PDB file of C-alpha atoms and ligand atoms in Angstrom:
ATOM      1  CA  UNK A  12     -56.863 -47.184  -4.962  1.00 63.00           C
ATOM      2  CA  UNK A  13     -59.805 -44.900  -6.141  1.00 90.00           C
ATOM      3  CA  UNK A  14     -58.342 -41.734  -5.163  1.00 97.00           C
ATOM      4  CA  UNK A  15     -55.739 -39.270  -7.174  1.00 98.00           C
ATOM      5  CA  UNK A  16     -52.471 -38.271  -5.455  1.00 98.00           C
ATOM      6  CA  UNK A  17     -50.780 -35.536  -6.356  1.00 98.00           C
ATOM      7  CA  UNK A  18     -46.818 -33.817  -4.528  1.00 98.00           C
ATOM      8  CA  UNK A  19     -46.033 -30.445  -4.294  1.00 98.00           C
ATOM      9  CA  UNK A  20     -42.465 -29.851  -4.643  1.00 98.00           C
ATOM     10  CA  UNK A  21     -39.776 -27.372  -4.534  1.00 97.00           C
ATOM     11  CA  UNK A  22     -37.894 -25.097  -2.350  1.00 93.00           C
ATOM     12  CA  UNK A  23     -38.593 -23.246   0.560  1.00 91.00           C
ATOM     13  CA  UNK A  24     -40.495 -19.532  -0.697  1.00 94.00           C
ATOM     14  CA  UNK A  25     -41.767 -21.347  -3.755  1.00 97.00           C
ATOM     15  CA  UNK A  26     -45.172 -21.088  -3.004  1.00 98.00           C
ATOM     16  CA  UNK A  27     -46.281 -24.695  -2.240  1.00 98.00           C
ATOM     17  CA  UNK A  28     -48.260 -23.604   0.633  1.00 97.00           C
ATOM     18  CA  UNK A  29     -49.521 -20.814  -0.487  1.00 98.00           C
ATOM     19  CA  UNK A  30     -50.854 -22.322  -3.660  1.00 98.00           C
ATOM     20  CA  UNK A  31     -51.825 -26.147  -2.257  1.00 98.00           C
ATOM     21  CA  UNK A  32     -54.108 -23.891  -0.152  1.00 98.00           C
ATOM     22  CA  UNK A  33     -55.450 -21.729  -2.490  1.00 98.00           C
ATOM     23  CA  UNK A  34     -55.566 -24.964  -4.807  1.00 98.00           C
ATOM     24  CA  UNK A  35     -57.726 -27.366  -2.091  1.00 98.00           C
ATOM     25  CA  UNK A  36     -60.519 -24.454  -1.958  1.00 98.00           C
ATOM     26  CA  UNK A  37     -61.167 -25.183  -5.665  1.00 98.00           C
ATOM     27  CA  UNK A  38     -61.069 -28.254  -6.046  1.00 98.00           C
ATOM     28  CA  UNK A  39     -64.041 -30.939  -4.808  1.00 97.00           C
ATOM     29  CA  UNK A  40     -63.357 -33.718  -2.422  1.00 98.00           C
ATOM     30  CA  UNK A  41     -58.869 -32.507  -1.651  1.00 98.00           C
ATOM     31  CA  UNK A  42     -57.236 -33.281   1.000  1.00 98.00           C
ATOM     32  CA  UNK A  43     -53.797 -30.970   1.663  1.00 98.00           C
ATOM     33  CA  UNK A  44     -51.765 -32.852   4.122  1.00 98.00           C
ATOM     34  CA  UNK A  45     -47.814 -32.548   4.605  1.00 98.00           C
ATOM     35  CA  UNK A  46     -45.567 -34.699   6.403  1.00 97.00           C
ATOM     36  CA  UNK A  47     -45.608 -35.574   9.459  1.00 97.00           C
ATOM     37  CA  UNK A  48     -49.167 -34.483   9.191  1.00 95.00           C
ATOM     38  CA  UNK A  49     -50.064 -34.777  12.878  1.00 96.00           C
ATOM     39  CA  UNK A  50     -49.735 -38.513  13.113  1.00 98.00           C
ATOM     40  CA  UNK A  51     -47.896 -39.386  15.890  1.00 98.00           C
ATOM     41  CA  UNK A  52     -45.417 -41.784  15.446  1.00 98.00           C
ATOM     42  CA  UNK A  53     -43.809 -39.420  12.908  1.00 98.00           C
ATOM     43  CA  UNK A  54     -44.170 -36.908  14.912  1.00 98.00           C
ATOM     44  CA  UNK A  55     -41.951 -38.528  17.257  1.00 98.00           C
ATOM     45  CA  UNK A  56     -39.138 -40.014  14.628  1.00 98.00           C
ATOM     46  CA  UNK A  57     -39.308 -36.368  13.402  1.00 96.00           C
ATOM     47  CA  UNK A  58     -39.069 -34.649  16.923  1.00 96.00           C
ATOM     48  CA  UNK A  59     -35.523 -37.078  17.052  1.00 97.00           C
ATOM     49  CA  UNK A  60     -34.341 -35.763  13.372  1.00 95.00           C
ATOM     50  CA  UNK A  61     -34.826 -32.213  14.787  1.00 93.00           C
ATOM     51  CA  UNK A  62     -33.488 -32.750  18.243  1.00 94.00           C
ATOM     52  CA  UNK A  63     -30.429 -30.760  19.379  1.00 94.00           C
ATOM     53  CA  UNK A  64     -29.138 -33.869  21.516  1.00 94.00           C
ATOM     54  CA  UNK A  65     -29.030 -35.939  18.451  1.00 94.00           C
ATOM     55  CA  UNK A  66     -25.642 -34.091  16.493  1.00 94.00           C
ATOM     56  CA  UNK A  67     -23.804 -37.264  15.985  1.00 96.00           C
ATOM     57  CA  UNK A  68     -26.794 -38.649  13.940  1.00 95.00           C
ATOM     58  CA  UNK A  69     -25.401 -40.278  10.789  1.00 95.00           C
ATOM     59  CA  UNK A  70     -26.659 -38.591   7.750  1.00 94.00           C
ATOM     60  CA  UNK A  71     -28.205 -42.069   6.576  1.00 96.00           C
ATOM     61  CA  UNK A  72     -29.581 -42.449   9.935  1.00 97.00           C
ATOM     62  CA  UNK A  73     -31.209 -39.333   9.121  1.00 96.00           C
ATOM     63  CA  UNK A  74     -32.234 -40.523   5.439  1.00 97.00           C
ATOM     64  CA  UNK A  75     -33.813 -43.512   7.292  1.00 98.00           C
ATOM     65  CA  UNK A  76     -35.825 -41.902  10.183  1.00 98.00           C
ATOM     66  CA  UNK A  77     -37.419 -39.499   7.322  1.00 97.00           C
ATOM     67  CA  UNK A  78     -38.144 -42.450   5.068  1.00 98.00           C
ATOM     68  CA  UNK A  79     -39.592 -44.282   8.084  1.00 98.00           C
ATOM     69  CA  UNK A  80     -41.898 -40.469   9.039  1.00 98.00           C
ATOM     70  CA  UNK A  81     -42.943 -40.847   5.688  1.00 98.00           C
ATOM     71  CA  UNK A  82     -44.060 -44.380   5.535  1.00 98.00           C
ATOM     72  CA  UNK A  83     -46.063 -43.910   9.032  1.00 98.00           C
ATOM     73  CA  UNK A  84     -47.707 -40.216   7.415  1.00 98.00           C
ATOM     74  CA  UNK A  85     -48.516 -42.779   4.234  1.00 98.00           C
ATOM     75  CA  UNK A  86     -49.931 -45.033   5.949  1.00 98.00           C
ATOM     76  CA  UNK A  87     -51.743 -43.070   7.979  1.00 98.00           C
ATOM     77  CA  UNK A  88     -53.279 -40.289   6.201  1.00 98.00           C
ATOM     78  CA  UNK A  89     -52.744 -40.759   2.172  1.00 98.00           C
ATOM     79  CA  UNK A  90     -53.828 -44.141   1.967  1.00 98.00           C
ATOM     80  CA  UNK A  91     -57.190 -44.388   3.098  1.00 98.00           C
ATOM     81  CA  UNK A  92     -57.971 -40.855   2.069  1.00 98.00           C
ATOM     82  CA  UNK A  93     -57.237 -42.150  -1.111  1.00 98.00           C
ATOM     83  CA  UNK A  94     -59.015 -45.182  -0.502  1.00 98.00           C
ATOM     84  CA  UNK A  95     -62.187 -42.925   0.318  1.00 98.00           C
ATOM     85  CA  UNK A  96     -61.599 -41.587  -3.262  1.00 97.00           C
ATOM     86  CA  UNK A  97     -60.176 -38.299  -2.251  1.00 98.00           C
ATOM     87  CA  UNK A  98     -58.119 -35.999  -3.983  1.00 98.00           C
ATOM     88  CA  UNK A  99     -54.867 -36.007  -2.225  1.00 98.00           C
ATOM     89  CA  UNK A 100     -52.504 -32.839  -1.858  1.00 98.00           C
ATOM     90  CA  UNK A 101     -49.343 -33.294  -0.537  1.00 98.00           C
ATOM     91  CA  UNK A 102     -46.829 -30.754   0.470  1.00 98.00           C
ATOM     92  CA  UNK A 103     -43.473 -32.439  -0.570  1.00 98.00           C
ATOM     93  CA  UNK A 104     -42.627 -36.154  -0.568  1.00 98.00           C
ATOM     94  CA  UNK A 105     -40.332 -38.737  -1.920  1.00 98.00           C
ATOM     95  CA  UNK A 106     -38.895 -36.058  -4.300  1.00 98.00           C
ATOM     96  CA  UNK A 107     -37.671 -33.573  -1.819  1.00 97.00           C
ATOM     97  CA  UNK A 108     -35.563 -36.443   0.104  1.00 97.00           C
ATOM     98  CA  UNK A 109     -34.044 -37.209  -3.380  1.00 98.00           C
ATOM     99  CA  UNK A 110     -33.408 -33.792  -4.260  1.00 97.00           C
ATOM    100  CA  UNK A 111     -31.898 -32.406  -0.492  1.00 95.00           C
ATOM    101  CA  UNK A 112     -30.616 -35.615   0.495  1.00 95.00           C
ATOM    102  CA  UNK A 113     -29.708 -37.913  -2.300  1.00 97.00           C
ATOM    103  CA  UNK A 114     -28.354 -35.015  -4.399  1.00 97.00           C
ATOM    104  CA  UNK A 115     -27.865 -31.831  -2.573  1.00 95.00           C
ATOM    105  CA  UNK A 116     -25.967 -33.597   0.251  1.00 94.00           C
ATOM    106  CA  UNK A 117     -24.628 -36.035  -1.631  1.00 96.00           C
ATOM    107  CA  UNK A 118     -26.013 -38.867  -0.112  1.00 98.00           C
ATOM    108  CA  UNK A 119     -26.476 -40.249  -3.717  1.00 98.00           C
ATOM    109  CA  UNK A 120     -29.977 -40.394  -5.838  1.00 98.00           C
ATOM    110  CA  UNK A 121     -30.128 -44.456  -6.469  1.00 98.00           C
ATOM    111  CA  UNK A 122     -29.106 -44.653  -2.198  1.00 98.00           C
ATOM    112  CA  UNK A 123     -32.146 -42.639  -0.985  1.00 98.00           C
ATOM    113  CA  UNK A 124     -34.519 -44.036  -3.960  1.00 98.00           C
ATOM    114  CA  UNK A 125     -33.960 -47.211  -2.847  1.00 98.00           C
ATOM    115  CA  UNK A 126     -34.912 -46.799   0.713  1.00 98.00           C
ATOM    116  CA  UNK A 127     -37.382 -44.770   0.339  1.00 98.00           C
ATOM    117  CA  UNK A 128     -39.056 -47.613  -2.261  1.00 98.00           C
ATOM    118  CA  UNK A 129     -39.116 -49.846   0.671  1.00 98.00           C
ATOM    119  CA  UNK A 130     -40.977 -46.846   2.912  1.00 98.00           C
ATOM    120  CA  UNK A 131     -43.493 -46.605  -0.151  1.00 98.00           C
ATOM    121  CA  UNK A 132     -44.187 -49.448  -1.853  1.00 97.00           C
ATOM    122  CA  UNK A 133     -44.988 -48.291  -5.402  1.00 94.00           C
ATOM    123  CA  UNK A 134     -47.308 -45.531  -3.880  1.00 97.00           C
ATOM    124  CA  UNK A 135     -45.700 -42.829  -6.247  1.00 98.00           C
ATOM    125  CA  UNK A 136     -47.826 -40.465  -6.338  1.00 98.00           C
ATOM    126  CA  UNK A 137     -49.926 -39.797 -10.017  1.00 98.00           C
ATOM    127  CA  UNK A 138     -48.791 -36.720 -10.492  1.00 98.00           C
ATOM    128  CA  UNK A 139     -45.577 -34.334  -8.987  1.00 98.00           C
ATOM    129  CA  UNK A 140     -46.130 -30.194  -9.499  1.00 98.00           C
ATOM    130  CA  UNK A 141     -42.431 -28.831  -9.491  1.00 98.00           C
ATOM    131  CA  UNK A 142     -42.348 -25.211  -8.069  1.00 98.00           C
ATOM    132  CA  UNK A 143     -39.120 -23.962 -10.068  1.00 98.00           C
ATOM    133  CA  UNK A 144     -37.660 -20.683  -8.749  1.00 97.00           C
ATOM    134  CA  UNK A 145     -33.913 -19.398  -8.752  1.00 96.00           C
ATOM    135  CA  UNK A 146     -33.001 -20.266  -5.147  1.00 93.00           C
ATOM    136  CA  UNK A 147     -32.566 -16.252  -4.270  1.00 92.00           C
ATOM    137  CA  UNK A 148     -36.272 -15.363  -5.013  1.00 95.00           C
ATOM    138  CA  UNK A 149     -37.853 -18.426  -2.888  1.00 93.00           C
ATOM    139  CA  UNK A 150     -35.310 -17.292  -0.049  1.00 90.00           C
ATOM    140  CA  UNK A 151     -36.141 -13.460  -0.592  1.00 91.00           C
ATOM    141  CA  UNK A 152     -39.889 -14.311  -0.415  1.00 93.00           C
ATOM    142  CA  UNK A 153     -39.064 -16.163   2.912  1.00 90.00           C
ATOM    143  CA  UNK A 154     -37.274 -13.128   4.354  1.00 87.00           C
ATOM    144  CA  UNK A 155     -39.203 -10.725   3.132  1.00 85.00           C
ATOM    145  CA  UNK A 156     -42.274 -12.266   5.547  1.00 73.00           C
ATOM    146  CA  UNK A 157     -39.519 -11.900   8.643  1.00 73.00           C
ATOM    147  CA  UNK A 158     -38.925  -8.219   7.490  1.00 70.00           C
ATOM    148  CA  UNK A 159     -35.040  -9.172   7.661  1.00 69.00           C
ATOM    149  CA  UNK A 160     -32.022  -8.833   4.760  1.00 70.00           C
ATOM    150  CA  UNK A 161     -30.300 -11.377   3.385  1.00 68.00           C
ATOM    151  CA  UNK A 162     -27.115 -12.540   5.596  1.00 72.00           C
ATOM    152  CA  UNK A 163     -24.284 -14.262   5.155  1.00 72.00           C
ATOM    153  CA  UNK A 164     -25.806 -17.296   6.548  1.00 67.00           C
ATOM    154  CA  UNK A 165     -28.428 -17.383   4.164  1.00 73.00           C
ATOM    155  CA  UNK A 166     -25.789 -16.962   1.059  1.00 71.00           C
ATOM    156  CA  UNK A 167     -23.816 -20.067   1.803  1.00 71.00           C
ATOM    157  CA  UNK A 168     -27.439 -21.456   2.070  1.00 86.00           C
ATOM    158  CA  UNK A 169     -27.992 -20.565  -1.491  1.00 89.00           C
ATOM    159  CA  UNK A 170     -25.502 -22.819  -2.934  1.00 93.00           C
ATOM    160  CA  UNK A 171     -26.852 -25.566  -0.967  1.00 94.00           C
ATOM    161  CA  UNK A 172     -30.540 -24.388  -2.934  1.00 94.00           C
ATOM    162  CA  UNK A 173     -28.743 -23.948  -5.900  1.00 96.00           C
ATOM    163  CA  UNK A 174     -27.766 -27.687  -5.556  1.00 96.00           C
ATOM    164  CA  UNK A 175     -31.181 -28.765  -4.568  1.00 96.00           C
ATOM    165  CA  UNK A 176     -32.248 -26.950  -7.492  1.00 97.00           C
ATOM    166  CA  UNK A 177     -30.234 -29.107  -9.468  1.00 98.00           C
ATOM    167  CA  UNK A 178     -31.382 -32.073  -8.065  1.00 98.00           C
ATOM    168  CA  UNK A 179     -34.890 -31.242  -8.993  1.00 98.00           C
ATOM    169  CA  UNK A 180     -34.147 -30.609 -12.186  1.00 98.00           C
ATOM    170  CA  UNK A 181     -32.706 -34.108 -12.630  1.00 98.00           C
ATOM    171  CA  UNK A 182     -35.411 -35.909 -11.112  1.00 98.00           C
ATOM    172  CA  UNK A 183     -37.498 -33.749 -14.112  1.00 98.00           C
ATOM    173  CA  UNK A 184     -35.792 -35.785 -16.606  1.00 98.00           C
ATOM    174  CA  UNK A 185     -35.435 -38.802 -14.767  1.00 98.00           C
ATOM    175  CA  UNK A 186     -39.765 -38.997 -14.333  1.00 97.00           C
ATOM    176  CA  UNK A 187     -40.982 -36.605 -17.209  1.00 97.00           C
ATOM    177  CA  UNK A 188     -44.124 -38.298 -17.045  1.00 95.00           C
ATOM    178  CA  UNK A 189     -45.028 -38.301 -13.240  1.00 97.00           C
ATOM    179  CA  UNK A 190     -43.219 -34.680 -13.164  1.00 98.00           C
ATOM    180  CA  UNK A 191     -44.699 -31.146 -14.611  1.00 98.00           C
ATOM    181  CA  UNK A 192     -42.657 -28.115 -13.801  1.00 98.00           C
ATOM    182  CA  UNK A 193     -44.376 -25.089 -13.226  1.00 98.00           C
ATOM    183  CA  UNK A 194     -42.543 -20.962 -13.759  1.00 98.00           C
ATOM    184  CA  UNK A 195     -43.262 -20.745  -9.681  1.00 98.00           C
ATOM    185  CA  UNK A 196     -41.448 -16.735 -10.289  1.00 98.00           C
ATOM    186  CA  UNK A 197     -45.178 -15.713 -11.720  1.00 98.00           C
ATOM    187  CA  UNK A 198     -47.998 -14.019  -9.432  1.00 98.00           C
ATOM    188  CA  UNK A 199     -49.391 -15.763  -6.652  1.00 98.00           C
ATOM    189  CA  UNK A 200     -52.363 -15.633  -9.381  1.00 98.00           C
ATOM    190  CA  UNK A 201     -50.897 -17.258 -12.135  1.00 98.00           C
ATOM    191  CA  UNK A 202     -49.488 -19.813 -10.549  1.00 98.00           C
ATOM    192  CA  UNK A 203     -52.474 -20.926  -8.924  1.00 98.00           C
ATOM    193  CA  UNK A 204     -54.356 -20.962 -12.683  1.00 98.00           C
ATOM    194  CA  UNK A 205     -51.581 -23.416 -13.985  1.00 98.00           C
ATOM    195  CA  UNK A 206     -51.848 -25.371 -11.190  1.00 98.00           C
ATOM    196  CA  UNK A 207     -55.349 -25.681 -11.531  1.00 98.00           C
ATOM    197  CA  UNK A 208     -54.901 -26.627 -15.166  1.00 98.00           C
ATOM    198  CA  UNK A 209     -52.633 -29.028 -14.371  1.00 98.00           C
ATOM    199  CA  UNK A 210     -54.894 -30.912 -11.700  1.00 98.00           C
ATOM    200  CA  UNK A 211     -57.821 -30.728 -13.553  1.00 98.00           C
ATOM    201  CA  UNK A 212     -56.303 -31.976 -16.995  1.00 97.00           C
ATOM    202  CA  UNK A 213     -55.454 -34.995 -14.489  1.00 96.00           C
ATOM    203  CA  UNK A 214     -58.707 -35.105 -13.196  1.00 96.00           C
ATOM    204  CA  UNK A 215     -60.434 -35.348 -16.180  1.00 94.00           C
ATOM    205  CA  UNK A 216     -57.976 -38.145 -17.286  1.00 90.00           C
ATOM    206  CA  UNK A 217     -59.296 -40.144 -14.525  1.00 81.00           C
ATOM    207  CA  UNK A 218     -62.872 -41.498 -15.183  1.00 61.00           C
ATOM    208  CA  UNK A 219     -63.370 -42.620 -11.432  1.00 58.00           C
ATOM    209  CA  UNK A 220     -63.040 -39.468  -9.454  1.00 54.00           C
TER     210      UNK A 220
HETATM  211  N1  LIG B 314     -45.999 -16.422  -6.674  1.00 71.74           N
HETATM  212  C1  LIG B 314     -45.664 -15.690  -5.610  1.00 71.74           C
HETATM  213  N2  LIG B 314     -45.278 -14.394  -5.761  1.00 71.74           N
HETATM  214  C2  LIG B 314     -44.923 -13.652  -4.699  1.00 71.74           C
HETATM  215  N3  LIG B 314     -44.918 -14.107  -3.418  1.00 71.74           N
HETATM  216  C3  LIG B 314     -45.286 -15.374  -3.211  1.00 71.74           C
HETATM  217  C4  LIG B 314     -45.675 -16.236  -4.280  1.00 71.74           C
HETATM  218  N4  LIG B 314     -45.993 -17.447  -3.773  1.00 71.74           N
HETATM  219  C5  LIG B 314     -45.805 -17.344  -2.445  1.00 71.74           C
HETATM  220  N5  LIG B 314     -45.397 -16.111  -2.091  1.00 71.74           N
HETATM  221  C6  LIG B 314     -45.056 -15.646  -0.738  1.00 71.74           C
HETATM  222  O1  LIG B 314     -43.798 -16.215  -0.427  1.00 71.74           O
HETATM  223  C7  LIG B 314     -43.759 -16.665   0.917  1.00 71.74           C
HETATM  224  C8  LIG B 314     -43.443 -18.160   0.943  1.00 71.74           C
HETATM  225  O2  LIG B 314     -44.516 -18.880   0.368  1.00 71.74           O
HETATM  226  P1  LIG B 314     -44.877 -20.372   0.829  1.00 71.74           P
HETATM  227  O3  LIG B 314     -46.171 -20.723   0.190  1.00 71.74           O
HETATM  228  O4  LIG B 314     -44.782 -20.486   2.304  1.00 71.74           O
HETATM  229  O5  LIG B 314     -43.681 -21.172   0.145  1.00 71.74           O
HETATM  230  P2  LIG B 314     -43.217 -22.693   0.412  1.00 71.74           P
HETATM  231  O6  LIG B 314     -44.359 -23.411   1.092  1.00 71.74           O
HETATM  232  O7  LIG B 314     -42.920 -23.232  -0.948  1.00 71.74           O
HETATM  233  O8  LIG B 314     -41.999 -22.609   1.252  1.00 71.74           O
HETATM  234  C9  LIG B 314     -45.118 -16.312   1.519  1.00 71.74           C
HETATM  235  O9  LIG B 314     -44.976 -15.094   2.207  1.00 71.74           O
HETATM  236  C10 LIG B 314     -46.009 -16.174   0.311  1.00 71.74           C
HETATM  237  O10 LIG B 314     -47.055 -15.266   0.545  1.00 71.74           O
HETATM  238 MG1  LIG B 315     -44.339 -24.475   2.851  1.00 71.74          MG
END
């Protein structure tokens, strides 16, 4: 595998977007995908997840579908863009199925690892950018965009972030090699530098790219 391949994590108004964006237009030779990226047979176990029909789906039935979205989106996409050397950007992966489902909804961290290690194969990716915000800013960012207050709705939703948070923050210690953490609170602009920094301190770590 010639290529580098490097998650985006975090919750929802982090920034990921924003910044993997930003990120790709600096740096030679990215790709930014997310999942399902497009490709259609995970397009299709994903339009099932989502479906309205589907409410007595078992939440490991659900664990399973995304696992097997993800494999098709690895196999895909990441893999022979990596193959062709690329520089691979991926909005959220493995770690975001750990961190919602395995921790946040209690699913259990070792439960979801282990499927998801027979979606992936050992293709973890080289390197995993946390976006850490408090749970209220991300969502504030969101809502903010929909020109909308904060409801009710959206506060029982913060202790679910608040928990996926957490979850995150485990899977920090758990891979504090694979996993840098990054103050996503800062401007747009500074977050973008560090991530730069980061990439490129990868980058230059790796003699074939
Ligand atoms: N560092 C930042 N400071 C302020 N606003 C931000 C920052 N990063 C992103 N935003 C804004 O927050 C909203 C959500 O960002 P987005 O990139 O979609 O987050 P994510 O992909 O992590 O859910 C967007 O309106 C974006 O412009
Ligand atoms: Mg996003």
């Amino acid at each position: 595998m010639k290529g580098i391949f490097i998650t985006f994590e975090g919750p929802d108004g982090a920034g990921k977007s924003t910044i993997i964006n930003m990120a790709a237009s600096k740096l030679k030779n990215s790709l930014v995908t997310r999942e399902p990226g497009g490709i259609d047979i995970a397009e299709q176990i994903r339009r099932v997840i989502l479906s309205t029909n589907n409410t007595a789906m078992d939440p490991r039935t659900e664990a399973l579908l995304y696992a097997a979205a993800r494999r098709q989106h690895l196999i895909e996409r990441v893999k022979p863009a990596l193959a062709a050397g690329k520089l691979v950007l991926c909005d959220r992966f493995v770690d975001s199925s750990l961190a919602y489902q395995g921790y946040a909804r209690g699913l259990g961290l070792d439960e979801v690892w282990q499927i998801n290690q027979f979606a992936i194969e050992q293709m973890m990716p080289d390197l995993t950018i946390y976006f850490d915000v408090e749970p209220s800013l991300g969502l504030s960012r969101i809502n903010k965009n929909k020109g909308r207050e904060i409801n009710r709705l959206d506060l029982e939703n913060l202790q679910f972030h608040e928990k996926v948070r957490e979850g995150y923050h485990i899977l920090l210690d758990r891979f504090p090699y694979r996993m840098i953490k990054i103050d996503a609170s800062a401007s747009i602009e500074e977050v973008l530098q560090q991530t730069l920094e980061i990439i490129n301190e990868k980058l230059e770590n790796q003699p074939s790219m």
